[in-house]
XYZ file of C-alpha atoms in Angstrom:
230
model
C 0.000 0.000 0.000
C 1.135 3.542 -0.751
C 0.618 6.175 1.928
C 1.113 9.936 1.731
C 2.114 12.209 4.598
C 3.155 15.841 4.946
C 6.237 17.716 6.062
C 8.240 15.716 8.599
C 10.933 18.359 9.293
C 13.399 15.789 10.585
C 11.087 14.515 13.326
C 11.684 10.779 13.550
C 8.834 10.443 16.035
C 6.500 10.845 13.061
C 7.535 7.348 11.957
C 6.923 5.737 15.333
C 3.776 7.547 16.502
C 0.172 6.424 16.317
C -0.302 7.802 12.812
C 2.422 5.575 11.397
C 1.067 2.347 12.852
C -0.712 1.683 9.581
C 2.644 1.203 7.846
C 3.508 -2.438 7.299
C 6.380 -4.382 5.778
C 6.553 -3.731 2.058
C 4.488 -0.533 2.166
C 5.560 2.801 0.669
C 5.198 6.207 2.312
C 5.768 9.434 0.365
C 6.525 12.692 2.192
C 5.248 15.849 0.452
C 8.369 17.969 0.960
C 10.327 19.391 3.905
C 11.643 15.934 4.744
C 14.267 17.586 6.943
C 16.447 14.575 7.716
C 19.272 15.973 5.589
C 20.061 19.288 7.191
C 23.462 19.529 8.881
C 25.201 16.273 7.926
C 26.145 15.632 11.553
C 26.922 12.207 13.030
C 23.686 12.487 15.003
C 21.768 13.044 11.796
C 23.432 10.026 10.200
C 22.308 7.910 13.153
C 18.737 9.061 12.644
C 18.929 8.146 8.949
C 20.282 4.737 9.950
C 17.192 4.280 12.117
C 14.976 5.101 9.149
C 16.959 2.580 7.116
C 15.800 -0.139 9.515
C 12.152 0.439 8.726
C 10.470 -2.393 6.840
C 8.820 -0.026 4.384
C 10.059 2.452 1.784
C 10.354 6.136 2.675
C 10.238 8.437 -0.340
C 10.101 12.231 -0.413
C 9.904 15.202 -2.717
C 11.948 18.213 -1.660
C 10.365 21.283 -0.099
C 11.742 24.602 1.086
C 13.506 23.342 4.206
C 16.104 20.973 2.790
C 19.889 21.192 2.604
C 20.271 21.053 -1.159
C 24.059 20.881 -0.914
C 23.703 17.545 0.875
C 21.004 16.345 -1.513
C 23.136 17.017 -4.571
C 26.049 15.043 -3.160
C 23.956 11.892 -2.948
C 24.187 9.202 -5.637
C 21.674 9.770 -8.446
C 20.175 6.768 -10.164
C 17.115 5.543 -12.029
C 14.471 3.890 -9.906
C 11.003 2.733 -10.946
C 11.224 4.760 -14.153
C 12.386 8.076 -12.707
C 15.461 9.741 -11.245
C 16.157 9.647 -7.505
C 18.825 10.588 -4.989
C 19.636 7.596 -2.819
C 19.813 8.419 0.906
C 19.574 4.830 2.117
C 18.397 1.625 0.436
C 14.827 2.351 1.497
C 15.050 6.177 1.725
C 14.952 7.989 -1.623
C 14.524 11.565 -2.827
C 12.099 11.659 -5.764
C 13.486 14.295 -8.091
C 11.468 17.040 -9.774
C 9.435 16.376 -12.891
C 9.719 12.594 -12.747
C 7.145 9.879 -13.380
C 7.467 6.748 -11.256
C 5.696 3.390 -11.451
C 5.224 2.409 -7.799
C 3.094 -0.550 -6.730
C 1.338 -0.453 -10.075
C 0.539 3.261 -9.841
C 1.913 6.043 -12.009
C 3.037 9.005 -9.892
C 4.303 12.405 -11.053
C 6.514 14.268 -8.569
C 7.556 17.897 -8.386
C 9.164 19.315 -5.253
C 10.356 22.796 -4.405
C 8.717 26.089 -3.530
C 9.254 29.640 -2.415
C 10.464 29.912 1.182
C 8.325 32.272 3.280
C 11.255 32.634 5.723
C 13.784 33.521 3.042
C 15.216 36.623 4.750
C 15.702 34.843 8.065
C 17.322 31.866 6.390
C 19.582 34.102 4.326
C 20.952 35.586 7.528
C 21.489 32.101 8.942
C 23.032 30.931 5.644
C 20.342 28.270 5.386
C 18.666 29.350 2.161
C 19.291 27.792 -1.246
C 18.348 29.451 -4.510
C 17.494 26.051 -5.962
C 14.550 25.729 -3.580
C 12.646 27.364 -6.440
C 12.483 25.017 -9.437
C 14.073 26.126 -12.698
C 12.416 26.500 -16.075
C 14.478 23.515 -17.259
C 13.076 21.310 -14.472
C 9.582 22.355 -15.490
C 10.344 21.480 -19.115
C 11.631 18.073 -18.059
C 8.431 17.537 -16.112
C 6.281 18.321 -19.155
C 8.426 16.089 -21.375
C 8.103 13.189 -18.939
C 4.341 13.662 -18.674
C 4.076 13.756 -22.452
C 5.589 10.257 -22.580
C 2.413 9.083 -20.853
C -0.002 11.358 -22.731
C -0.122 13.480 -19.560
C -2.076 10.775 -17.745
C -0.994 9.659 -14.276
C -2.705 8.206 -11.233
C -1.348 10.641 -8.660
C 0.576 13.905 -8.442
C 2.762 14.602 -5.383
C 4.159 18.093 -4.815
C 5.192 20.305 -1.938
C 3.145 23.301 -3.103
C -0.528 23.100 -4.139
C -2.041 24.131 -7.457
C -2.770 27.859 -7.432
C -6.537 27.534 -7.565
C -6.506 25.091 -4.648
C -4.329 27.423 -2.607
C -6.866 30.149 -3.333
C -9.629 28.087 -1.729
C -7.811 28.337 1.602
C -5.839 31.566 1.478
C -7.645 33.710 -1.060
C -6.169 35.218 -4.192
C -2.392 35.822 -3.931
C -0.798 39.241 -4.301
C 1.521 37.823 -6.940
C 2.140 34.533 -8.701
C 5.603 33.001 -8.924
C 6.799 30.755 -11.738
C 6.179 27.525 -9.840
C 2.605 28.502 -8.961
C 1.927 29.322 -12.595
C 3.428 25.986 -13.680
C 1.392 23.947 -11.193
C -1.762 25.819 -12.170
C -1.220 24.903 -15.822
C -0.368 21.346 -14.815
C -3.670 21.005 -12.953
C -5.499 21.855 -16.185
C -3.330 19.957 -18.674
C -2.745 16.645 -16.864
C -5.256 13.892 -16.162
C -4.943 12.510 -12.627
C -7.027 10.887 -9.907
C -5.558 12.653 -6.866
C -3.088 15.435 -6.086
C -1.309 15.511 -2.717
C 0.684 18.438 -1.293
C 2.135 19.340 2.101
C 3.228 22.973 2.355
C 0.114 24.306 4.109
C 0.567 22.082 7.186
C -3.042 20.939 7.395
C -4.857 17.646 6.866
C -7.848 18.309 4.648
C -9.498 16.986 1.520
C -10.166 19.843 -0.890
C -12.549 19.158 -3.766
C -12.717 15.686 -5.205
C -9.083 15.375 -6.240
C -6.915 17.570 -4.029
C -5.527 16.650 -0.626
C -3.583 18.812 1.790
C -1.607 16.473 4.051
C 0.457 17.038 7.161
C 0.460 14.639 10.101
C -1.857 11.964 8.792
C -0.721 8.981 6.725
C -3.290 8.820 3.941
C -3.653 5.681 1.794
C -3.835 6.610 -1.875
C -6.542 3.987 -2.267
C -9.331 2.976 0.036
C -8.232 -0.201 1.912
C -9.895 -3.265 0.357
C -11.858 -4.149 3.498
C -13.386 -0.684 3.709
C -14.562 -0.194 0.138
C -18.282 0.228 -0.077
C -18.715 0.938 3.624
C -20.523 4.020 4.845
């Protein structure tokens, strides 16, 4: 089973708390950005990653706006399930931007990144990376990869929401950045069953296709024993 959760921000307790008890051997969990377990490269951080490596399920994540991109880029890059990943541990992988993966029989498009609301503070602390905001080239790669599948996927996983969905919660924005414009066009051009995102730090189903996720672990499909129940 594939599960989706929101920003973990380096909190390993998220993988041992009540919400994670649904995760079983062989399952897959995808974090919608701000994974946070690659931040300072310290020995303590490596120990935490080693603990994640002992989990019996796969931990996948798209990047958000609170990642150390210097550390991410140093990781081995390889092809996995049809798309490009950075390998953190055998069972911990960074799903790169604009990729299409075939996971447990489902086709999933991933696109991390965003605009950091704490940019000025993080600049002062030297913890801001320009590459938090996706490039035009990454967006082009995403479109090219979607075109290989006639722009039809089962699920889309991003850190930021489509612009119109964001507007449902926060109202119309004062300005639109390049990523917001791209995701807005993507929401119109691609065919998909569900779209999951994590940046708003809430757990809520919005419309029939869009899901804001944070602390919950949401199965992408209704468990077999619960289908048809009311």
